[in-house]
Coordinates of N, CA and C in Angstrom, one line a residue:
M300 N 0.8 -1.2 0.0 CA 0.0 0.0 0.0 C 0.9 1.2 0.0
L301 N 0.4 2.3 -0.6 CA 1.1 3.5 -0.7 C 1.3 4.2 0.7
K302 N 2.4 4.8 0.9 CA 2.6 5.7 2.0 C 1.8 6.9 1.8
Y303 N 1.4 7.6 2.9 CA 0.5 8.8 2.7 C 1.2 9.9 1.9
K304 N 2.5 10.1 2.0 CA 3.2 11.1 1.2 C 3.2 10.7 -0.2
E305 N 3.3 9.4 -0.6 CA 3.3 9.0 -2.0 C 1.9 9.2 -2.5
L306 N 0.9 8.9 -1.7 CA -0.5 9.1 -2.1 C -0.8 10.6 -2.5
Y307 N -0.3 11.5 -1.7 CA -0.5 12.9 -2.0 C 0.2 13.3 -3.3
D308 N 1.5 12.8 -3.4 CA 2.3 13.1 -4.6 C 1.6 12.6 -5.8
Y309 N 1.1 11.4 -5.8 CA 0.5 10.8 -6.9 C -0.9 11.4 -7.3
I310 N -1.6 11.9 -6.3 CA -2.9 12.6 -6.6 C -2.5 13.9 -7.3
V311 N -1.6 14.6 -6.8 CA -1.2 15.9 -7.5 C -0.6 15.6 -8.9
S312 N 0.1 14.5 -9.0 CA 0.6 14.1 -10.3 C -0.5 13.7 -11.3
V313 N -1.5 13.1 -10.8 CA -2.7 12.8 -11.7 C -3.3 14.1 -12.2
L314 N -3.5 15.0 -11.2 CA -4.1 16.3 -11.6 C -3.2 17.1 -12.6
Y315 N -1.9 17.0 -12.4 CA -0.9 17.6 -13.3 C -1.0 17.0 -14.7
E316 N -1.1 15.7 -14.8 CA -1.2 15.0 -16.1 C -2.5 15.4 -16.8
L317 N -3.6 15.4 -16.0 CA -4.8 15.8 -16.6 C -4.8 17.2 -17.2
K318 N -4.2 18.1 -16.4 CA -4.0 19.5 -16.9 C -3.1 19.6 -18.1
R319 N -2.0 18.8 -18.1 CA -1.1 18.8 -19.2 C -1.7 18.3 -20.5
K320 N -2.7 17.4 -20.3 CA -3.4 16.8 -21.5 C -4.6 17.6 -21.9
G321 N -4.7 18.8 -21.3 CA -5.8 19.7 -21.7 C -7.1 19.5 -21.0
Q322 N -7.2 18.7 -20.0 CA -8.4 18.5 -19.3 C -8.4 19.4 -18.1
T323 N -9.3 20.3 -18.0 CA -9.4 21.2 -16.9 C -10.7 21.1 -16.1
G324 N -10.7 21.6 -15.0 CA -11.9 21.6 -14.1 C -11.6 20.8 -12.9
F325 N -12.7 20.5 -12.1 CA -12.6 19.8 -10.9 C -12.8 18.3 -11.2
F326 N -12.0 17.4 -10.5 CA -12.1 16.0 -10.8 C -12.4 15.3 -9.4
S327 N -13.1 14.1 -9.5 CA -13.5 13.4 -8.4 C -12.2 12.8 -7.6
L328 N -12.1 13.3 -6.4 CA -10.9 12.8 -5.6 C -11.1 11.4 -5.2
S329 N -12.3 10.9 -4.9 CA -12.5 9.5 -4.5 C -12.2 8.6 -5.6
E330 N -12.5 9.0 -6.9 CA -12.1 8.2 -8.0 C -10.6 8.1 -8.3
I331 N -10.0 9.3 -8.1 CA -8.5 9.3 -8.2 C -7.9 8.4 -7.2
V332 N -8.3 8.5 -5.9 CA -7.7 7.7 -4.8 C -8.0 6.2 -5.1
D333 N -9.3 5.9 -5.5 CA -9.6 4.5 -5.8 C -8.8 3.9 -6.9
N334 N -8.5 4.7 -8.0 CA -7.7 4.3 -9.1 C -6.3 4.0 -8.6
L335 N -5.8 4.7 -7.6 CA -4.5 4.5 -7.1 C -4.5 3.3 -6.1
N336 N -5.6 2.6 -6.0 CA -5.7 1.4 -5.2 C -5.4 1.7 -3.7
Y337 N -5.9 2.8 -3.3 CA -5.7 3.2 -1.9 C -7.1 3.1 -1.2
P338 N -7.2 2.3 -0.1 CA -8.5 2.2 0.5 C -8.8 3.4 1.3
A339 N -9.9 4.1 1.0 CA -10.2 5.4 1.7 C -11.7 5.5 2.0
T340 N -12.0 5.9 3.2 CA -13.3 6.2 3.7 C -13.8 7.6 3.2
P341 N -15.0 7.9 3.3 CA -15.5 9.3 3.0 C -14.7 10.3 3.8
S342 N -14.5 10.0 5.1 CA -13.7 10.9 6.0 C -12.3 11.1 5.5
D343 N -11.7 10.0 5.0 CA -10.3 10.1 4.4 C -10.3 11.0 3.2
I344 N -11.3 10.9 2.4 CA -11.4 11.7 1.2 C -11.5 13.2 1.6
Y345 N -12.4 13.5 2.5 CA -12.5 14.8 3.0 C -11.2 15.4 3.6
D346 N -10.5 14.6 4.4 CA -9.2 15.0 5.0 C -8.1 15.2 3.9
I347 N -8.1 14.3 2.9 CA -7.1 14.4 1.8 C -7.4 15.7 1.0
G348 N -8.7 16.0 0.7 CA -9.0 17.2 0.0 C -8.6 18.5 0.8
K349 N -8.9 18.4 2.1 CA -8.5 19.6 3.0 C -7.0 19.8 3.0
Y350 N -6.2 18.7 3.1 CA -4.8 18.8 3.1 C -4.3 19.4 1.8
L351 N -4.8 18.9 0.6 CA -4.3 19.4 -0.7 C -4.6 20.9 -0.8
E352 N -5.8 21.3 -0.3 CA -6.1 22.7 -0.3 C -5.2 23.5 0.6
A353 N -5.0 23.0 1.8 CA -4.1 23.7 2.8 C -2.7 23.9 2.3
E354 N -2.2 22.9 1.6 CA -0.8 23.0 1.0 C -0.8 23.9 -0.2
G355 N -2.0 24.1 -0.8 CA -2.0 25.0 -1.9 C -1.9 24.2 -3.3
Y356 N -1.8 22.9 -3.2 CA -1.6 22.1 -4.4 C -2.9 22.0 -5.3
A357 N -4.0 22.1 -4.6 CA -5.3 22.0 -5.3 C -6.4 22.9 -4.7
K358 N -7.4 23.2 -5.5 CA -8.6 23.8 -5.0 C -9.5 22.7 -4.8
A359 N -10.3 22.7 -3.7 CA -11.2 21.6 -3.5 C -12.7 22.1 -3.4
N360 N -13.6 21.3 -3.9 CA -15.0 21.6 -3.8 C -15.6 20.4 -3.1
F361 N -16.1 20.6 -1.9 CA -16.7 19.5 -1.1 C -18.2 19.4 -1.3
N362 N -18.6 18.2 -1.7 CA -20.0 18.0 -2.0 C -20.4 16.7 -1.2
L363 N -21.7 16.6 -1.0 CA -22.1 15.4 -0.3 C -21.7 14.2 -1.1
G364 N -20.9 13.3 -0.6 CA -20.5 12.1 -1.3 C -19.1 12.1 -1.9
D365 N -18.5 13.3 -2.0 CA -17.2 13.3 -2.7 C -16.5 14.7 -2.5
A366 N -15.3 14.7 -2.8 CA -14.6 16.0 -2.9 C -14.1 16.1 -4.3
Y367 N -14.1 17.2 -4.9 CA -13.6 17.4 -6.3 C -12.5 18.4 -6.3
V368 N -11.4 18.1 -6.9 CA -10.2 18.9 -6.8 C -9.7 19.3 -8.2
E369 N -9.0 20.5 -8.2 CA -8.4 21.0 -9.4 C -7.0 21.5 -9.0
I370 N -6.1 21.2 -9.9 CA -4.7 21.6 -9.6 C -4.5 23.1 -9.6
T371 N -3.7 23.6 -8.8 CA -3.4 25.1 -8.8 C -2.0 25.3 -9.4
P372 N -1.7 26.5 -9.7 CA -0.3 26.8 -10.2 C 0.8 26.3 -9.2
Q373 N 0.5 26.4 -7.9 CA 1.5 25.9 -6.9 C 1.6 24.4 -7.0
G374 N 0.5 23.7 -7.3 CA 0.6 22.2 -7.5 C 1.4 21.8 -8.7
I375 N 1.2 22.6 -9.8 CA 2.0 22.4 -11.0 C 3.5 22.6 -10.7
V376 N 3.8 23.7 -10.1 CA 5.2 23.9 -9.7 C 5.8 22.8 -8.8
Y377 N 5.0 22.4 -7.9 CA 5.4 21.3 -7.0 C 5.8 20.1 -7.8
I378 N 5.0 19.6 -8.7 CA 5.4 18.4 -9.5 C 6.5 18.7 -10.4
E379 N 6.6 19.9 -11.0 CA 7.7 20.2 -11.9 C 9.0 20.3 -11.2
N380 N 9.0 20.6 -9.9 CA 10.2 20.7 -9.1 C 10.7 19.4 -8.5
K381 N 9.9 18.3 -8.7 CA 10.2 17.0 -8.1 C 11.5 16.5 -8.9
E382 N 12.2 15.6 -8.3 CA 13.4 15.1 -9.0 C 13.0 14.3 -10.3
E383 N 14.0 14.3 -11.2 CA 13.7 13.7 -12.5 C 13.2 12.2 -12.4
S384 N 13.6 11.5 -11.4 CA 13.2 10.1 -11.2 C 11.7 10.0 -10.8
F385 N 11.1 11.0 -10.3 CA 9.7 10.9 -9.8 C 8.7 10.5 -10.9
L386 N 8.7 11.3 -12.0 CA 7.6 11.0 -13.0 C 7.7 9.6 -13.6
P387 N 8.9 9.1 -13.9 CA 9.0 7.7 -14.3 C 8.5 6.7 -13.2
T388 N 8.8 7.0 -12.0 CA 8.3 6.1 -10.9 C 6.8 6.2 -10.8
F389 N 6.2 7.3 -11.0 CA 4.8 7.5 -11.0 C 4.2 6.7 -12.2
E390 N 4.8 6.9 -13.4 CA 4.3 6.2 -14.6 C 4.3 4.7 -14.4
E391 N 5.4 4.2 -13.7 CA 5.6 2.7 -13.5 C 4.5 2.3 -12.5
F392 N 4.2 3.1 -11.5 CA 3.1 2.7 -10.5 C 1.8 2.6 -11.3
L393 N 1.5 3.6 -12.1 CA 0.2 3.5 -12.9 C 0.2 2.3 -13.7
Q394 N 1.2 1.9 -14.4 CA 1.2 0.7 -15.2 C 1.1 -0.6 -14.4
K395 N 1.7 -0.7 -13.3 CA 1.7 -1.9 -12.5 C 0.6 -2.1 -11.5
K396 N 0.3 -1.0 -10.8 CA -0.6 -1.1 -9.6 C -1.9 -0.3 -9.7
A397 N -2.0 0.6 -10.5 CA -3.3 1.4 -10.6 C -4.3 0.6 -11.4
K398 N -5.6 0.9 -11.2 CA -6.7 0.2 -11.8 C -6.7 0.6 -13.3
H399 N -6.4 1.9 -13.6 CA -6.4 2.3 -15.0 C -5.0 3.1 -15.2
A400 N -4.3 2.6 -16.2 CA -3.0 3.3 -16.5 C -3.2 4.6 -17.3
E401 N -4.3 4.6 -18.0 CA -4.6 5.8 -18.9 C -5.2 6.9 -18.0
I402 N -4.5 8.0 -17.9 CA -4.9 9.1 -17.0 C -6.3 9.6 -17.3
G403 N -6.6 9.7 -18.6 CA -8.0 10.3 -18.9 C -9.1 9.5 -18.4
K404 N -8.9 8.2 -18.0 CA -10.0 7.4 -17.5 C -10.0 7.3 -15.9
V405 N -9.2 8.1 -15.3 CA -9.0 8.1 -13.9 C -10.2 8.6 -13.1
A406 N -10.7 9.8 -13.5 CA -11.7 10.4 -12.7 C -12.6 11.2 -13.5
S407 N -13.9 11.3 -13.0 CA -14.9 12.1 -13.7 C -14.8 13.5 -13.2
K408 N -15.3 14.4 -14.1 CA -15.3 15.8 -13.8 C -16.6 16.1 -12.9
L409 N -16.5 17.2 -12.2 CA -17.6 17.7 -11.4 C -18.7 18.0 -12.3
S410 N -19.9 17.4 -12.1 CA -21.1 17.6 -12.9 C -22.3 17.1 -12.1
D411 N -23.5 17.5 -12.6 CA -24.7 17.0 -11.9 C -24.7 15.4 -11.9
K412 N -24.2 14.8 -13.0 CA -24.2 13.4 -13.1 C -23.2 12.8 -12.1
S413 N -22.0 13.4 -12.0 CA -21.0 12.8 -11.0 C -21.5 13.0 -9.6
L414 N -22.2 14.1 -9.3 CA -22.7 14.3 -7.9 C -23.7 13.2 -7.6
V415 N -24.6 12.9 -8.5 CA -25.6 11.8 -8.3 C -24.9 10.5 -8.1
K416 N -23.9 10.2 -8.9 CA -23.1 8.9 -8.7 C -22.4 8.8 -7.4
S417 N -21.8 9.9 -6.9 CA -21.1 9.9 -5.7 C -22.0 9.8 -4.5
R418 N -23.2 10.1 -4.6 CA -24.2 10.0 -3.5 C -24.9 8.7 -3.5
K419 N -24.7 7.8 -4.5 CA -25.4 6.6 -4.6 C -25.4 5.7 -3.4
P420 N -24.2 5.5 -2.7 CA -24.2 4.7 -1.6 C -25.1 5.2 -0.4
I421 N -25.1 6.5 -0.2 CA -25.9 7.0 0.9 C -27.4 6.9 0.5
V422 N -27.7 7.2 -0.7 CA -29.1 7.1 -1.2 C -29.6 5.7 -1.0
E423 N -28.7 4.7 -1.3 CA -29.1 3.3 -1.1 C -29.4 3.0 0.4
K424 N -28.5 3.5 1.3 CA -28.8 3.2 2.7 C -30.1 3.8 3.1
I425 N -30.4 5.0 2.7 CA -31.7 5.7 3.1 C -32.8 4.9 2.4
S426 N -32.7 4.5 1.2 CA -33.7 3.7 0.6 C -34.0 2.4 1.4
N427 N -33.0 1.8 1.9 CA -33.2 0.6 2.8 C -34.0 0.9 4.0
I428 N -33.7 2.1 4.6 CA -34.5 2.6 5.7 C -36.0 2.8 5.4
V429 N -36.2 3.4 4.2 CA -37.6 3.6 3.7 C -38.3 2.3 3.5
Q430 N -37.6 1.3 2.9 CA -38.2 0.0 2.7 C -38.5 -0.7 4.0
Y431 N -37.6 -0.6 4.9 CA -37.8 -1.2 6.2 C -39.1 -0.7 6.9
L432 N -39.1 0.7 6.9 CA -40.3 1.3 7.6 C -41.6 1.0 6.8
N433 N -41.5 0.9 5.5 CA -42.7 0.6 4.7 C -43.2 -0.8 4.9
S434 N -42.2 -1.7 5.2 CA -42.6 -3.1 5.4 C -43.2 -3.5 6.7
H435 N -43.2 -2.5 7.6 CA -43.7 -2.7 9.0 C -45.0 -1.8 9.1
A436 N -46.1 -2.4 9.3 CA -47.4 -1.7 9.3 C -47.4 -0.6 10.4
V437 N -46.7 -0.8 11.5 CA -46.7 0.2 12.6 C -46.0 1.5 12.1
Y438 N -45.1 1.4 11.2 CA -44.3 2.5 10.7 C -44.8 3.1 9.4
R439 N -45.6 2.4 8.7 CA -46.0 2.7 7.3 C -46.5 4.1 7.1
N440 N -47.3 4.6 8.0 CA -47.9 5.9 7.9 C -47.4 6.9 9.0
S441 N -46.2 6.5 9.6 CA -45.7 7.3 10.7 C -44.9 8.5 10.1
D442 N -44.6 9.4 11.0 CA -43.7 10.5 10.7 C -42.3 10.0 10.4
F443 N -41.9 8.9 11.0 CA -40.5 8.3 10.7 C -40.4 8.0 9.2
H444 N -41.5 7.3 8.7 CA -41.5 6.9 7.3 C -41.4 8.1 6.4
K445 N -42.2 9.1 6.7 CA -42.3 10.4 5.9 C -40.9 11.1 6.0
D446 N -40.3 11.1 7.2 CA -39.0 11.8 7.3 C -37.9 11.1 6.5
A447 N -38.0 9.7 6.5 CA -37.0 9.0 5.7 C -37.2 9.3 4.2
K448 N -38.4 9.4 3.7 CA -38.6 9.7 2.3 C -38.2 11.1 2.0
I449 N -38.4 12.0 2.9 CA -38.0 13.4 2.7 C -36.5 13.5 2.7
L450 N -35.8 12.8 3.6 CA -34.4 12.8 3.7 C -33.8 12.2 2.3
K451 N -34.3 11.2 1.8 CA -33.9 10.6 0.6 C -34.0 11.6 -0.6
L452 N -35.2 12.2 -0.7 CA -35.4 13.2 -1.7 C -34.4 14.4 -1.6
E453 N -34.2 14.8 -0.4 CA -33.3 16.0 -0.1 C -31.8 15.6 -0.5
I454 N -31.4 14.4 -0.2 CA -30.0 14.0 -0.5 C -29.8 13.9 -2.0
E455 N -30.9 13.5 -2.7 CA -30.8 13.3 -4.2 C -30.8 14.7 -4.9
K456 N -31.1 15.8 -4.2 CA -31.0 17.1 -4.9 C -29.5 17.5 -5.1
I457 N -29.3 18.3 -6.1 CA -28.0 18.8 -6.4 C -27.4 19.6 -5.3
N458 N -28.2 20.5 -4.7 CA -27.8 21.3 -3.5 C -28.7 21.0 -2.4
P459 N -28.5 19.9 -1.6 CA -29.4 19.6 -0.5 C -29.4 20.7 0.6
D460 N -30.5 20.9 1.2 CA -30.6 21.8 2.3 C -30.1 21.2 3.5
K461 N -29.0 21.7 4.0 CA -28.3 21.1 5.2 C -29.3 21.0 6.4
E462 N -30.0 22.1 6.7 CA -30.9 22.1 7.8 C -32.0 21.0 7.7
V463 N -32.6 20.8 6.5 CA -33.6 19.8 6.3 C -33.0 18.4 6.6
V464 N -31.8 18.2 6.0 CA -31.1 16.9 6.1 C -30.9 16.6 7.6
I465 N -30.3 17.5 8.3 CA -30.0 17.3 9.7 C -31.2 17.1 10.5
M466 N -32.3 17.9 10.3 CA -33.5 17.8 11.1 C -34.1 16.4 10.9
K467 N -34.2 15.9 9.6 CA -34.9 14.6 9.3 C -34.0 13.5 9.9
L468 N -32.7 13.6 9.8 CA -31.8 12.6 10.4 C -32.0 12.5 11.9
I469 N -32.0 13.7 12.6 CA -32.2 13.7 14.0 C -33.5 13.0 14.4
N470 N -34.6 13.3 13.6 CA -35.9 12.6 13.9 C -35.8 11.1 13.7
L471 N -35.1 10.6 12.7 CA -34.9 9.2 12.4 C -34.1 8.5 13.5
E472 N -33.1 9.2 14.0 CA -32.2 8.7 15.0 C -33.0 8.3 16.3
Q473 N -34.2 8.8 16.5 CA -35.0 8.5 17.7 C -35.5 7.1 17.7
L474 N -35.6 6.5 16.5 CA -36.1 5.1 16.3 C -35.1 4.1 16.5
S475 N -35.1 3.4 17.6 CA -34.0 2.4 17.9 C -33.9 1.2 17.0
T476 N -35.0 0.9 16.3 CA -35.0 -0.3 15.4 C -34.1 -0.1 14.2
I477 N -33.8 1.2 13.9 CA -33.0 1.5 12.7 C -31.7 2.2 13.1
K478 N -31.3 2.1 14.3 CA -30.2 2.8 14.9 C -28.9 2.6 14.1
Q479 N -28.6 1.3 13.7 CA -27.4 1.0 13.0 C -27.4 1.8 11.6
Q480 N -28.5 1.7 10.9 CA -28.6 2.3 9.6 C -28.5 3.9 9.7
T481 N -29.2 4.4 10.7 CA -29.1 5.9 10.9 C -27.7 6.3 11.3
N482 N -27.0 5.5 12.1 CA -25.6 5.8 12.4 C -24.7 5.8 11.2
E483 N -24.9 4.9 10.3 CA -24.1 4.8 9.0 C -24.4 6.1 8.2
V484 N -25.7 6.5 8.1 CA -26.0 7.7 7.4 C -25.4 8.9 8.1
R485 N -25.5 9.0 9.4 CA -24.9 10.1 10.1 C -23.4 10.2 9.9
D486 N -22.7 9.0 9.9 CA -21.2 9.1 9.6 C -20.9 9.7 8.3
F487 N -21.7 9.3 7.3 CA -21.5 9.8 5.9 C -21.8 11.3 5.9
I488 N -22.8 11.7 6.4 CA -23.3 13.1 6.3 C -22.4 14.1 7.1
D489 N -21.9 13.6 8.3 CA -21.0 14.4 9.1 C -19.9 15.1 8.4
Y490 N -19.3 14.4 7.5 CA -18.1 14.9 6.8 C -18.5 15.9 5.6
Y491 N -19.7 15.8 5.2 CA -20.1 16.6 4.0 C -21.1 17.6 4.2
I492 N -21.8 17.6 5.3 CA -22.8 18.7 5.5 C -22.6 19.4 6.8
S493 N -22.5 18.7 7.9 CA -22.5 19.3 9.2 C -21.2 20.1 9.4
R494 N -20.1 19.8 8.7 CA -18.9 20.6 8.9 C -18.8 21.8 8.0
H495 N -19.8 22.0 7.1 CA -19.7 23.2 6.2 C -20.7 24.3 6.6

């Protein structure tokens, strides 16, 4: 597995290569990290994005489900100032250990479609809660069921309302029979909504 320093260097290198090949804009950080075969949780992606931003290597756009990054001039200079052996080492890593050796296939750009894709895991978790509540007669017409449906709809929006998401999640957390599922949803949302 990559060391953390190597991971950061390779992420900036991917962004550098994308820019060099004329691809501009914000790219999915979770897809870049996944392509580098580095196991990362949503909180790791958030922290990596914050670090890249703090170092000045990339601008970051944090959305529910992913962080999208774009290389900065400082990031370009950082890669260009690396020793001559770095880029061949990076290329070799891509060829032998990355999921895709071709840089253009590494990450999708920030778009409405990519936002929907990055939120798919959390939407599925909320859908499971909705199905569970719907399958039990005692909950079918309850406020819990309605809150779960509203939470799912809100998360599916391009710009979810943070207050609505938090309020509906707090209401759902009161139901002990779905505590594990709501905890998973809470973990996911904490990094992308409640910190912003």
